[in-house]
XYZ file of C-alpha atoms in Angstrom:
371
model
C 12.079 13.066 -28.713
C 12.213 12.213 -25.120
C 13.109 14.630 -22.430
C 16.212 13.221 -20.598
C 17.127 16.285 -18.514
C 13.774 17.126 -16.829
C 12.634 15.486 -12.907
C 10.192 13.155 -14.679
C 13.455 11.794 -16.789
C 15.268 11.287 -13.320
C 12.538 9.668 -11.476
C 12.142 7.662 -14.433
C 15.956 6.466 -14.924
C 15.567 5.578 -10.866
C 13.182 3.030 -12.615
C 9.782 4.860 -11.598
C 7.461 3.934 -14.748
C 5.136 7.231 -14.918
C 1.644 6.414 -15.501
C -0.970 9.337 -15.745
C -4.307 8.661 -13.793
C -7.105 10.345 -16.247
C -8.473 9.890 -19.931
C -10.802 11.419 -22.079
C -11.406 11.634 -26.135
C -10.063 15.327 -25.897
C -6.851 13.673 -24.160
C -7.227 10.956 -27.010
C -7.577 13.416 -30.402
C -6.244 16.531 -29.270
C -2.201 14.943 -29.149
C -1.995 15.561 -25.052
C -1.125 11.780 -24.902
C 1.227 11.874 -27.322
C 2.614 15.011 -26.101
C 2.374 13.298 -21.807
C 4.804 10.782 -23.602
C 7.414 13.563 -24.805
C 7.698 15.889 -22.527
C 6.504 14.610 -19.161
C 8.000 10.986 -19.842
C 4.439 9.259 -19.225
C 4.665 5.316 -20.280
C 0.850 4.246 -19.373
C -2.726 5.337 -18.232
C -5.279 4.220 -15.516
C -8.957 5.164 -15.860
C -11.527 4.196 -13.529
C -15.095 5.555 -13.119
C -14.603 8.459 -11.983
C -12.195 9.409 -14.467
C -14.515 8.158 -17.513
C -17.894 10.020 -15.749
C -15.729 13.504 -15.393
C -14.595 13.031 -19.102
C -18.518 12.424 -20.343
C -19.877 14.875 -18.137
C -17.813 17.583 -19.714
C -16.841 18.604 -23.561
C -18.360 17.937 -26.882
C -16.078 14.543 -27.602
C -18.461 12.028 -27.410
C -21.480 13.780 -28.484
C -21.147 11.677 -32.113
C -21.024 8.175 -30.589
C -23.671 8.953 -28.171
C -25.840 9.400 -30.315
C -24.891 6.708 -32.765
C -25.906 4.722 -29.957
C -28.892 6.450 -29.061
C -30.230 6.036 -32.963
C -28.983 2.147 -32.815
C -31.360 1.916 -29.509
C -28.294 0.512 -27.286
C -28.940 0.315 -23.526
C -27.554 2.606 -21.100
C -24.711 -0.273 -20.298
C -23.763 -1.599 -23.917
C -23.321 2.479 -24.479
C -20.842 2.759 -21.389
C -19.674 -0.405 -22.757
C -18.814 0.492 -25.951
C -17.574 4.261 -25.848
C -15.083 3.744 -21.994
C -13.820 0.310 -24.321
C -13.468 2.838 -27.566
C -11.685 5.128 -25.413
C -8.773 2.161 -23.910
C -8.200 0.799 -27.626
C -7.502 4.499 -29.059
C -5.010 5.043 -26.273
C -3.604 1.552 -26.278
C -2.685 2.286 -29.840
C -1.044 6.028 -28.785
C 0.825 3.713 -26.523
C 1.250 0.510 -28.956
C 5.282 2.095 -29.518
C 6.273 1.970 -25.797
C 4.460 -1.003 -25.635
C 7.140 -2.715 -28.107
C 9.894 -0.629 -26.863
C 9.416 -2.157 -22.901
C 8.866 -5.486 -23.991
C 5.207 -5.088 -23.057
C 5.812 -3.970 -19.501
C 4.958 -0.528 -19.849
C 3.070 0.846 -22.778
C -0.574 -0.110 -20.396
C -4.046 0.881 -20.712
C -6.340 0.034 -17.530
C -9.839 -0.215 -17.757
C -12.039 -1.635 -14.594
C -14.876 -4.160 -14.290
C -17.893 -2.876 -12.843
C -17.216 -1.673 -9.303
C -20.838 -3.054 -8.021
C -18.537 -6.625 -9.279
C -16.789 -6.415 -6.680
C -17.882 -9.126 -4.193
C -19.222 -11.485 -7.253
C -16.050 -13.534 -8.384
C -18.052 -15.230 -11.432
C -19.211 -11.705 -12.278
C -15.654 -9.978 -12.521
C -14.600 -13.353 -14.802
C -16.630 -12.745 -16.972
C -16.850 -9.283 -17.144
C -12.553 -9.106 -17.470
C -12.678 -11.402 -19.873
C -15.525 -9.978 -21.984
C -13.511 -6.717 -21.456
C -10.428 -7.963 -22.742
C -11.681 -9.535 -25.554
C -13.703 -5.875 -26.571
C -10.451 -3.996 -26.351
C -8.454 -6.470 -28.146
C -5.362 -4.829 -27.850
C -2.061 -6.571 -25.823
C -1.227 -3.878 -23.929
C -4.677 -3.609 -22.356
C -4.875 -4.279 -18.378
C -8.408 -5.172 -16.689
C -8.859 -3.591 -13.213
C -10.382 -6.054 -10.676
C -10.488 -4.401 -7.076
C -8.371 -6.885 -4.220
C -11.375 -7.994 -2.508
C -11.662 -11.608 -0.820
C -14.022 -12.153 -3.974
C -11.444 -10.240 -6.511
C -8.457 -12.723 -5.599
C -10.195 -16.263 -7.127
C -11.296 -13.874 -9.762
C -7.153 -12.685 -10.123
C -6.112 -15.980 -10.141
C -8.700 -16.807 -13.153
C -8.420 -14.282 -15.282
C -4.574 -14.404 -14.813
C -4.613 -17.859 -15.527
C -6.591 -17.283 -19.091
C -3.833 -15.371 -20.137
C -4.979 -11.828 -19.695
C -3.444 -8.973 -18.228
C -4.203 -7.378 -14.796
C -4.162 -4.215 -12.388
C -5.038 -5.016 -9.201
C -6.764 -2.085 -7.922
C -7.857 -0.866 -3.900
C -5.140 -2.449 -2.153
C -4.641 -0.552 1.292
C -3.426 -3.279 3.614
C -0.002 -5.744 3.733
C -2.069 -8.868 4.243
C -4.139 -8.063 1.368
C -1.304 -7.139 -0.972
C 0.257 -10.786 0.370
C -2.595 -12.614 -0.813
C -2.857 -10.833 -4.610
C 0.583 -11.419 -5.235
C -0.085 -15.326 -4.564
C -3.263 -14.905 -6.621
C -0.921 -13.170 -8.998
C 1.589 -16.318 -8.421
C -1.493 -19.053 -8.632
C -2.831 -17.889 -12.047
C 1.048 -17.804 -13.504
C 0.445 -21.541 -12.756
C -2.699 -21.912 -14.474
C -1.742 -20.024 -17.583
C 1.459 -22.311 -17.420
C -0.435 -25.536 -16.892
C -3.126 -24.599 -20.101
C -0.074 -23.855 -21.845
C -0.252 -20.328 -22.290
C 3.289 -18.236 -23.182
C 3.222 -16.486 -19.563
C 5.885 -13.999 -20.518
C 2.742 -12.312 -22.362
C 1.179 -12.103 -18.826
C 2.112 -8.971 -16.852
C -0.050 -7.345 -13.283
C 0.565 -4.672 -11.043
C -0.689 -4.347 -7.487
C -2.228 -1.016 -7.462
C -1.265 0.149 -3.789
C -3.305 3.424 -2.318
C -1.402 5.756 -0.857
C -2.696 9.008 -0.018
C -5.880 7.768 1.554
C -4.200 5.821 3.976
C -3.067 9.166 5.154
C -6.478 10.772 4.859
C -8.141 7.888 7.085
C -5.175 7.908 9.809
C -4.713 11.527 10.266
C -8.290 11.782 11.146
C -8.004 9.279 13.691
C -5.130 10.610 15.138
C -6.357 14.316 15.592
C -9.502 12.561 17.514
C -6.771 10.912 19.487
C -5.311 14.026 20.143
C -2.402 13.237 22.297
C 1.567 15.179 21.192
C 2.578 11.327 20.671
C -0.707 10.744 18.331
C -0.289 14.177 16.317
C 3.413 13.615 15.513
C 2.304 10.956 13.518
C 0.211 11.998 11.394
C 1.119 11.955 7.367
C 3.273 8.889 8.075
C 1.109 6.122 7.668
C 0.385 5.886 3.859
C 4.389 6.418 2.958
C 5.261 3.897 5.623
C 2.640 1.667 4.573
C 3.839 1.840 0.828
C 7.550 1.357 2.034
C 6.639 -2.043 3.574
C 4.705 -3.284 0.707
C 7.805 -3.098 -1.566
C 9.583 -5.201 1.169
C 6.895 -7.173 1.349
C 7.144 -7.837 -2.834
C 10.778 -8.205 -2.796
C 9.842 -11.274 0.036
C 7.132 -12.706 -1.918
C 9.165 -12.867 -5.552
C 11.993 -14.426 -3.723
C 10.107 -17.145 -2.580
C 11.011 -20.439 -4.709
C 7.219 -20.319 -5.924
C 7.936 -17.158 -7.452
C 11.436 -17.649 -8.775
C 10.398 -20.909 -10.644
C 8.009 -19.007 -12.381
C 10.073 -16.378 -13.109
C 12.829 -18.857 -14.552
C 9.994 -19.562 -16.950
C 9.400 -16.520 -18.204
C 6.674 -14.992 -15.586
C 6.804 -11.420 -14.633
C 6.923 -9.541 -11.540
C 3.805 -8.050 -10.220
C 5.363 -4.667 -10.331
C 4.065 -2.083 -7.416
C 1.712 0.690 -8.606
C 1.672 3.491 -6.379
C -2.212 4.153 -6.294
C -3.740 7.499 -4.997
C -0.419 9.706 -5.082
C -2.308 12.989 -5.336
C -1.240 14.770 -2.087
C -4.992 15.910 -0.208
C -3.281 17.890 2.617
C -2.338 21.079 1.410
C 0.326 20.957 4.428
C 1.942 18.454 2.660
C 4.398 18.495 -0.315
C 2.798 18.390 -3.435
C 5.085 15.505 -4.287
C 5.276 13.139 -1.247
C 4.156 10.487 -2.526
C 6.581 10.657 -5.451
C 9.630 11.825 -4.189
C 9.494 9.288 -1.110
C 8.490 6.069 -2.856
C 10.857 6.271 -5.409
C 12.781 2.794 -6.537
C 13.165 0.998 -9.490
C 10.715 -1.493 -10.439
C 7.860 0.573 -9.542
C 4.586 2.630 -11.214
C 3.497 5.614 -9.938
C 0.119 6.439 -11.823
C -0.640 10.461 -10.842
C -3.194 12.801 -11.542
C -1.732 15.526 -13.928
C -1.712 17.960 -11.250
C 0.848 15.684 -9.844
C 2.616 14.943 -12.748
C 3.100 18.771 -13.333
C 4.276 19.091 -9.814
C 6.828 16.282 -10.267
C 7.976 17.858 -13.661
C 8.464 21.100 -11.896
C 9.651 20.770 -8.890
C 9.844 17.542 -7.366
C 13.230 17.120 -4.774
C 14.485 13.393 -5.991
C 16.995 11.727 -3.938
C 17.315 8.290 -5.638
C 16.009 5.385 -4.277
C 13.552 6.104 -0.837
C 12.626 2.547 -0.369
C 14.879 0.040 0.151
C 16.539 1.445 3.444
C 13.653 2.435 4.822
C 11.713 -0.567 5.878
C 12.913 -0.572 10.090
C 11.855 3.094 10.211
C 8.575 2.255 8.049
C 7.756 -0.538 10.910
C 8.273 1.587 13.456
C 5.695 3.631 12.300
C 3.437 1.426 12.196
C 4.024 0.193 15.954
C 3.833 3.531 17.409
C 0.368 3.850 15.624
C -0.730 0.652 17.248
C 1.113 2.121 20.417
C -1.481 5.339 20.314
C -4.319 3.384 19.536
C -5.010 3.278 15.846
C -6.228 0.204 14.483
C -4.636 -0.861 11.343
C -6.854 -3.786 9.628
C -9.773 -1.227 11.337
C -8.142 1.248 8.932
C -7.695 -0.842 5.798
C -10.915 -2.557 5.840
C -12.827 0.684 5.974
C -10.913 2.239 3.154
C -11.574 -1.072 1.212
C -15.185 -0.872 1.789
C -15.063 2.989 0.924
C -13.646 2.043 -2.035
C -15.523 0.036 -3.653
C -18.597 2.416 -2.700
C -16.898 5.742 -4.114
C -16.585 3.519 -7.152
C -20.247 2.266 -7.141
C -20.980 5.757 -6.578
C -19.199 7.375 -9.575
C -20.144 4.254 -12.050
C -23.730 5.676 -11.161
C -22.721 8.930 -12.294
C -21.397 6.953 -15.271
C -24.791 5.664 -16.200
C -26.650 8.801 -15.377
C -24.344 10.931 -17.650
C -24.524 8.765 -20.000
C -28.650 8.286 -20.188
C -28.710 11.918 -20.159
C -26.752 11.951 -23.293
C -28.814 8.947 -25.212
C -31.949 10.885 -23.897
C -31.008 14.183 -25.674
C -29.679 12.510 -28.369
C -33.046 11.184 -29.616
């Protein structure tokens, strides 16, 4: 039964779709999924590489497949391959009911190409779609990051039918151009003649880090005008991309498709784990709440929201003048925006590199030990 009473319930009948930002096997056997979906109103999950090294490096839970594996002389990759795949299919089934009780927009399972993919187009394609195909579940999502590269490789894999999170979006421009990647392989899928109302995306835009990046520049900056700024940027930021989505799937592009059966690219509000302890816990919640959004938190997050979070409807939609102002007065004092994005891009991608590393190391540890 479905909690209806509790701050997750009311963020969620704003039309906030909760999605929790971690999975492991223990998450997967021991019924916290199932349990995320009752009480704490929790509708989908996002993994990335970080998430799936944490959940190997620690706990018993994949000690049997590992070494499987290890006897059946896989490589270090097929092994990654086949238990992070393992783990998406299990929790796309937990989620198979909200799934069919959405219509297939919520219900989602993300799992990510290979982060060192990222500037290879042809690489991603092929990766997504050999992804998708492992999983083989409809409620899957492959996560291809919104680099120049990622976009053709948006447009392809949208355009083959499959499902996709766009992940490490930081900037407006860049979350202009997915959504017409988004937009461009609707067309495809249309032209091959592919039912697109099957197809469903969500920009995954990062929050918190945004923050992070600008406060730092703005205490080196220094000046009264620079530090009353800071912890603005990344809601701001947010704030405008939903005005810039409501643009984009008003255009007659987007409404044609739509008419045909398309489906927004929803929001996902990326990176919503507060990392100033200054701040409210839940910031990035509270303030970018409005229907037709995700939110995918950390559980420390989620708690927080569960607990305590102060909801006052909709944030977004009147907020977009006051949003651009912020913006202006940071160019005003000095910081430089596409500076800003393009570094947290490239950081990114390497954090990602860095824990898919991990990943592999973790995980030829285990094969090692288990022969």
């Amino acid at each position: 039964m479905t909690d209806t009473t509790s701050k997750t319930a009311e963020l969620s009948a704003i039309g906030v779709s909760i999605w929790l930002d971690d999975l492991s096997r223990e998450r997967i056997a021991g019924g916290s999924l199932e349990a995320l979906i009752a009480d704490r109103n929790v509708v989908g999950v996002t993994t990335n590489p970080t998430i799936f090294a944490a959940a190997l490096a620690k706990g018993q839970a994949y000690d049997a497949q590992v070494a499987e594996l290890a006897s059946a002389g896989a490589s270090v990759s097929e092994a990654v391959f086949e238990i992070t795949t393992d783990d998406v299919a299990a929790a796309s089934d937990i989620f198979r009911g909200v799934y069919d009780g959405t219509a297939g927009v919520d219900g989602r399972v993300s799992i990510e190409v290979e982060p060192g993919l990222a500037n290879d187009a042809a690489g991603t394609i092929a990766q997504a779609k050999q992804l998708w195909a492992k999983v083989d579940r409809p409620n899957a999502m492959i996560k291809i990051p919104a680099t120049v590269e990622g976009l053709e490789a948006i447009t392809e894999v949208i355009g083959a039918g499959i499902s996709v999170n766009v992940t490490l979006i930081f900037s407006l421009e860049r979350h202009r151009a997915v959504i017409r990647a988004y937009l461009a392989g609707l067309e495809k899928a249309q032209a091959a003649g592919i039912d697109i109302s099957t197809i469903h995306s969500v920009a995954s835009f990062f929050v918190s880090r945004v923050d992070t990046e600008i406060d730092k520049r703005l205490e080196a900056i220094g000046t009264p005008e620079a530090l009353a700024l800071k912890s603005k940027a990344g809601v701001a930021n947010a704030q405008l991309a939903y005005q810039l989505f409501e643009q984009e799937f008003a255009t007659e592009q987007a409404q044609a498709l739509l008419a045909a059966g398309g489906n927004a690219q929803r929001p996902l509000w990326a990176s919503t784990g507060v990392k100033d302890p200054a701040l409210p816990d839940t910031l990035y919640v509270t303030e970018l709440a409005v229907a037709g959004v995700v939110n995918t938190m950390p559980e420390k997050t989620l708690e927080a929201t569960f607990d305590h979070a102060p909801l006052h409807g909709d944030a977004v939609t009147g907020s977009y003048a006051e949003a651009q102002g912020v913006l202006d007065a940071l160019a005003a004092v000095g910081v430089d925006y596409d500076d800003v994005t393009d570094t947290l891009e490239r950081e990114g991608v390497e954090k990602f590199i860095v824990s898919w590393n991990e990943l592999l190391d973790t995980v030829t540890a285990a094969l090692e030990a288990a022969k």
